Amino acid sequence: MGAPEIPLIDTCFHGRHISPQILAGLTPDGWTIKDYVARGGYEALKKVVRTMKPEEVIAEIKASGLRGRGGAGFPTGLKWSFMPAKLPIQKYLVCNSDEGEPGTFKDRDILRYNPHIVIEGMAIAAYAMGVTRGYNYIHGEIWEVYERFEQALDEARAAGLIGENILSSGFSFELQAHHGYGAYICGEETALLESLEGKKGQPRFKPPFPASFGLYGKPTTINNTETFAAVPWIIRHGGQAYLEVGKPNNGGTKVFSISGDVERPGNYEIPLGTPFAKLLELAGGMRDGKRLKAVIPGGSSMPVLPAEIMMATDMDYDSIAKAGSMLGSGAVIVMDETRCMVRCLLRLSYFYYEESCGQCTPCREGTGWLWRMVNRIEKGQGSPEDLAKLDEVAGNIMGRTICALGDAAAMPVRAFLKHFRAEFEHHIVHKRCLVGDAV
Amino acid sequence: MIELEVDGQKVEVPEGSMVMDAANKLGLYVPHFCYHKKLSIAANCRMCLVEVEKAPKALPACATPVTPGMRVFTASSKAKTAQKKRNGISADQSPAGLPDLRSGW
């Protein structure tokens, strides 16, 4: 796999985490079942199948305050309790590892260096909801992770930790890996289900929600990789202990993928509620001592925040929401003073234009319009009315589409215009870049 | 049968009907493009968006199942804006001008 001469990039085993749970004690080849058990792995699964009732597991997760790590931050315990546990029909559990958001690379590292924690978390979830079939949908652009996960599954199967009659408890759970082909839209839960069924990945109209009409029309629960990875720790140490790690209503730790203009980009696991300044310090501070200009705190679809707001914010769901953005998937994109905000927005708009599935009109047409207008402004061909038009088109996409991709394309546009309007105006009036002039 | 209210008029439709059916039964016109009674429902032109009480967003009339006591407004300002402005301006007035697909990339 690749050239061995390239030095290993310090993605997650660097010891600069704060009280890590998922990424604790990892080494580049410490991913096998032997290493995982040595780190205390599969203890939680044993405890669950031998001593706990399904309702107790859900109650424990509810007590932990664990919120979905994929972006929306929906309480996981509540989601699990929506599943008709007693209904004697086939139900499915799906892990969403289709990590396509620009800036996000946490699931990749979790699955590559600690795949068994996800397997254990999924087995526990399956036990809690009475599910016997699970799938892990892995993004198509990280093929080696898919292969690694298959190997981990073989190990777990050989050890009797998934499959028929797990640990002689009478509980059976079969888990399979599935890979996509890299479409961003397949990270949307209903598009993921369509893709898993072998259809083209286009989101379904909701309601009905997957908890009642999911994979193959059966009740289905979909959670993010990191959410499942958080479960074993909660079972081992209790929900209350997990809640105490973070802030109220924002329990536990979160893996933040820091990219952009920092000295040491990579994955950092820190308790929710840690100040952003501390996180930036862990990542080595700004590259070459440049000044911080803007941060997208939760992946490219979340609103951008200027430096001064960001430096005063804590990294948790509620604080970032108060600051005017969203925690999303925890992809922190850091931009320094040399970055032209118009160019940044152009890149983002192009991504959504490229990735819109084309199913519904506002998004299919609107994302193209947004990109073309930003492109025009960036090239110095914009007119003064363009800014109002951009804002209007973005506003008209929001909330009118089947899935959230329309919102995701519109939100950055509105936020960039709100916080960095002067740069856009400079591009229109002077037909060149404000940043290029200043530096 | 389920009773609901569309634009202030009471109407009864069979269970499983969509808001569009209820509006049609009353003779109300909801603008639509991809909806046709003989085709499967796609709900992707987003032209039939209507306001439903207690729903935060405008919902597509063709794909929203009726519920008892539902109150629908097909011509309120929220619904009208959603129907007209669903993509900014209509397609022949694209704010980005004529498509210059991926030029410069």
mmCIF file with all atom_site columns, C-alpha atoms in Angstrom, chain A residues 205-207 346-347 350 353-354 358-366 368-373 375-376 379 386 389 392-393 396-397 399-402 407, chain B residues 42-46 49 57-60 63-65 78 81-83 85-91 93-105:
data_model
loop_
_atom_site.group_PDB
_atom_site.id
_atom_site.type_symbol
_atom_site.label_atom_id
_atom_site.label_alt_id
_atom_site.label_comp_id
_atom_site.label_asym_id
_atom_site.label_entity_id
_atom_site.label_seq_id
_atom_site.pdbx_PDB_ins_code
_atom_site.Cartn_x
_atom_site.Cartn_y
_atom_site.Cartn_z
_atom_site.occupancy
_atom_site.B_iso_or_equiv
_atom_site.pdbx_formal_charge
_atom_site.auth_seq_id
_atom_site.auth_comp_id
_atom_site.auth_asym_id
_atom_site.auth_atom_id
_atom_site.pdbx_PDB_model_num
ATOM 1  C CA . PHE A 1 205 ? -38.750 12.580 0.946   1.00 0.00 ? 205 PHE A CA 1
ATOM 2  C CA . LYS A 1 206 ? -39.227 12.559 4.718   1.00 0.00 ? 206 LYS A CA 1
ATOM 3  C CA . PRO A 1 207 ? -41.485 11.637 6.490   1.00 0.00 ? 207 PRO A CA 1
ATOM 4  C CA . LEU A 1 346 ? -15.857 29.980 -4.812  1.00 0.00 ? 346 LEU A CA 1
ATOM 5  C CA . ARG A 1 347 ? -14.243 26.664 -3.938  1.00 0.00 ? 347 ARG A CA 1
ATOM 6  C CA . TYR A 1 350 ? -18.146 24.665 -6.750  1.00 0.00 ? 350 TYR A CA 1
ATOM 7  C CA . TYR A 1 353 ? -22.608 22.594 -7.527  1.00 0.00 ? 353 TYR A CA 1
ATOM 8  C CA . GLU A 1 354 ? -20.655 19.468 -8.397  1.00 0.00 ? 354 GLU A CA 1
ATOM 9  C CA . GLY A 1 358 ? -30.049 17.015 -9.325  1.00 0.00 ? 358 GLY A CA 1
ATOM 10 C CA . GLN A 1 359 ? -33.245 15.644 -7.903  1.00 0.00 ? 359 GLN A CA 1
ATOM 11 C CA . CYS A 1 360 ? -35.048 18.803 -6.883  1.00 0.00 ? 360 CYS A CA 1
ATOM 12 C CA . THR A 1 361 ? -35.122 22.115 -8.659  1.00 0.00 ? 361 THR A CA 1
ATOM 13 C CA . PRO A 1 362 ? -34.034 24.719 -6.075  1.00 0.00 ? 362 PRO A CA 1
ATOM 14 C CA . CYS A 1 363 ? -30.793 22.897 -5.337  1.00 0.00 ? 363 CYS A CA 1
ATOM 15 C CA . ARG A 1 364 ? -30.030 21.673 -8.855  1.00 0.00 ? 364 ARG A CA 1
ATOM 16 C CA . GLU A 1 365 ? -30.434 25.137 -10.393 1.00 0.00 ? 365 GLU A CA 1
ATOM 17 C CA . GLY A 1 366 ? -29.553 27.206 -7.364  1.00 0.00 ? 366 GLY A CA 1
ATOM 18 C CA . GLY A 1 368 ? -25.091 26.330 -10.213 1.00 0.00 ? 368 GLY A CA 1
ATOM 19 C CA . TRP A 1 369 ? -26.283 29.898 -10.035 1.00 0.00 ? 369 TRP A CA 1
ATOM 20 C CA . LEU A 1 370 ? -24.464 30.471 -6.781  1.00 0.00 ? 370 LEU A CA 1
ATOM 21 C CA . TRP A 1 371 ? -21.245 29.114 -8.204  1.00 0.00 ? 371 TRP A CA 1
ATOM 22 C CA . ARG A 1 372 ? -21.499 31.095 -11.432 1.00 0.00 ? 372 ARG A CA 1
ATOM 23 C CA . MET A 1 373 ? -22.226 34.315 -9.596  1.00 0.00 ? 373 MET A CA 1
ATOM 24 C CA . ASN A 1 375 ? -17.124 32.956 -10.069 1.00 0.00 ? 375 ASN A CA 1
ATOM 25 C CA . ARG A 1 376 ? -18.140 36.159 -11.831 1.00 0.00 ? 376 ARG A CA 1
ATOM 26 C CA . LYS A 1 379 ? -12.982 37.230 -11.747 1.00 0.00 ? 379 LYS A CA 1
ATOM 27 C CA . ASP A 1 386 ? -24.856 40.589 -7.525  1.00 0.00 ? 386 ASP A CA 1
ATOM 28 C CA . LYS A 1 389 ? -28.918 38.483 -5.748  1.00 0.00 ? 389 LYS A CA 1
ATOM 29 C CA . GLU A 1 392 ? -31.626 36.154 -2.327  1.00 0.00 ? 392 GLU A CA 1
ATOM 30 C CA . VAL A 1 393 ? -30.896 32.967 -4.248  1.00 0.00 ? 393 VAL A CA 1
ATOM 31 C CA . ASN A 1 396 ? -34.649 30.920 -1.595  1.00 0.00 ? 396 ASN A CA 1
ATOM 32 C CA . ILE A 1 397 ? -32.890 27.552 -1.644  1.00 0.00 ? 397 ILE A CA 1
ATOM 33 C CA . GLY A 1 399 ? -35.675 25.051 3.532   1.00 0.00 ? 399 GLY A CA 1
ATOM 34 C CA . ARG A 1 400 ? -37.271 24.324 0.157   1.00 0.00 ? 400 ARG A CA 1
ATOM 35 C CA . THR A 1 401 ? -35.390 21.170 -0.810  1.00 0.00 ? 401 THR A CA 1
ATOM 36 C CA . ILE A 1 402 ? -35.852 17.470 -0.040  1.00 0.00 ? 402 ILE A CA 1
ATOM 37 C CA . ASP A 1 407 ? -29.192 24.368 3.011   1.00 0.00 ? 407 ASP A CA 1
ATOM 38 C CA . ALA B 2 42  ? -41.363 12.569 -7.108  1.00 0.00 ? 42  ALA B CA 1
ATOM 39 C CA . ALA B 2 43  ? -41.819 15.801 -5.136  1.00 0.00 ? 43  ALA B CA 1
ATOM 40 C CA . ASN B 2 44  ? -38.796 17.354 -6.756  1.00 0.00 ? 44  ASN B CA 1
ATOM 41 C CA . CYS B 2 45  ? -40.010 20.371 -8.695  1.00 0.00 ? 45  CYS B CA 1
ATOM 42 C CA . ARG B 2 46  ? -40.865 22.068 -5.375  1.00 0.00 ? 46  ARG B CA 1
ATOM 43 C CA . LEU B 2 49  ? -45.049 24.053 -1.673  1.00 0.00 ? 49  LEU B CA 1
ATOM 44 C CA . LYS B 2 57  ? -40.964 24.829 6.512   1.00 0.00 ? 57  LYS B CA 1
ATOM 45 C CA . ALA B 2 58  ? -43.268 24.935 3.518   1.00 0.00 ? 58  ALA B CA 1
ATOM 46 C CA . LEU B 2 59  ? -44.194 21.373 2.496   1.00 0.00 ? 59  LEU B CA 1
ATOM 47 C CA . PRO B 2 60  ? -44.843 19.926 -0.970  1.00 0.00 ? 60  PRO B CA 1
ATOM 48 C CA . ALA B 2 63  ? -46.065 14.384 -1.078  1.00 0.00 ? 63  ALA B CA 1
ATOM 49 C CA . THR B 2 64  ? -47.439 15.466 2.286   1.00 0.00 ? 64  THR B CA 1
ATOM 50 C CA . PRO B 2 65  ? -49.945 12.946 3.644   1.00 0.00 ? 65  PRO B CA 1
ATOM 51 C CA . LYS B 2 78  ? -45.476 32.078 2.921   1.00 0.00 ? 78  LYS B CA 1
ATOM 52 C CA . THR B 2 81  ? -43.311 33.078 -1.809  1.00 0.00 ? 81  THR B CA 1
ATOM 53 C CA . ALA B 2 82  ? -42.225 29.459 -1.662  1.00 0.00 ? 82  ALA B CA 1
ATOM 54 C CA . GLN B 2 83  ? -44.020 28.628 -4.910  1.00 0.00 ? 83  GLN B CA 1
ATOM 55 C CA . LYS B 2 85  ? -39.305 32.074 -5.359  1.00 0.00 ? 85  LYS B CA 1
ATOM 56 C CA . ARG B 2 86  ? -38.313 28.484 -5.019  1.00 0.00 ? 86  ARG B CA 1
ATOM 57 C CA . ASN B 2 87  ? -35.188 29.150 -7.000  1.00 0.00 ? 87  ASN B CA 1
ATOM 58 C CA . GLY B 2 88  ? -34.794 32.826 -6.872  1.00 0.00 ? 88  GLY B CA 1
ATOM 59 C CA . ILE B 2 89  ? -36.332 33.884 -10.118 1.00 0.00 ? 89  ILE B CA 1
ATOM 60 C CA . SER B 2 90  ? -37.810 31.713 -12.835 1.00 0.00 ? 90  SER B CA 1
ATOM 61 C CA . ALA B 2 91  ? -35.398 29.774 -14.983 1.00 0.00 ? 91  ALA B CA 1
ATOM 62 C CA . GLN B 2 93  ? -34.266 34.893 -15.837 1.00 0.00 ? 93  GLN B CA 1
ATOM 63 C CA . SER B 2 94  ? -31.316 33.073 -14.333 1.00 0.00 ? 94  SER B CA 1
ATOM 64 C CA . PRO B 2 95  ? -29.369 35.547 -12.204 1.00 0.00 ? 95  PRO B CA 1
ATOM 65 C CA . ALA B 2 96  ? -26.182 33.959 -13.454 1.00 0.00 ? 96  ALA B CA 1
ATOM 66 C CA . GLY B 2 97  ? -26.928 34.779 -17.063 1.00 0.00 ? 97  GLY B CA 1
ATOM 67 C CA . LEU B 2 98  ? -26.742 32.157 -19.748 1.00 0.00 ? 98  LEU B CA 1
ATOM 68 C CA . PRO B 2 99  ? -25.056 28.969 -18.618 1.00 0.00 ? 99  PRO B CA 1
ATOM 69 C CA . ASP B 2 100 ? -21.308 29.268 -18.993 1.00 0.00 ? 100 ASP B CA 1
ATOM 70 C CA . LEU B 2 101 ? -20.746 25.776 -17.730 1.00 0.00 ? 101 LEU B CA 1
ATOM 71 C CA . ARG B 2 102 ? -17.437 25.379 -15.937 1.00 0.00 ? 102 ARG B CA 1
ATOM 72 C CA . SER B 2 103 ? -15.645 27.991 -17.966 1.00 0.00 ? 103 SER B CA 1
ATOM 73 C CA . GLY B 2 104 ? -12.441 28.932 -16.307 1.00 0.00 ? 104 GLY B CA 1
ATOM 74 C CA . TRP B 2 105 ? -12.071 25.616 -14.497 1.00 0.00 ? 105 TRP B CA 1
#
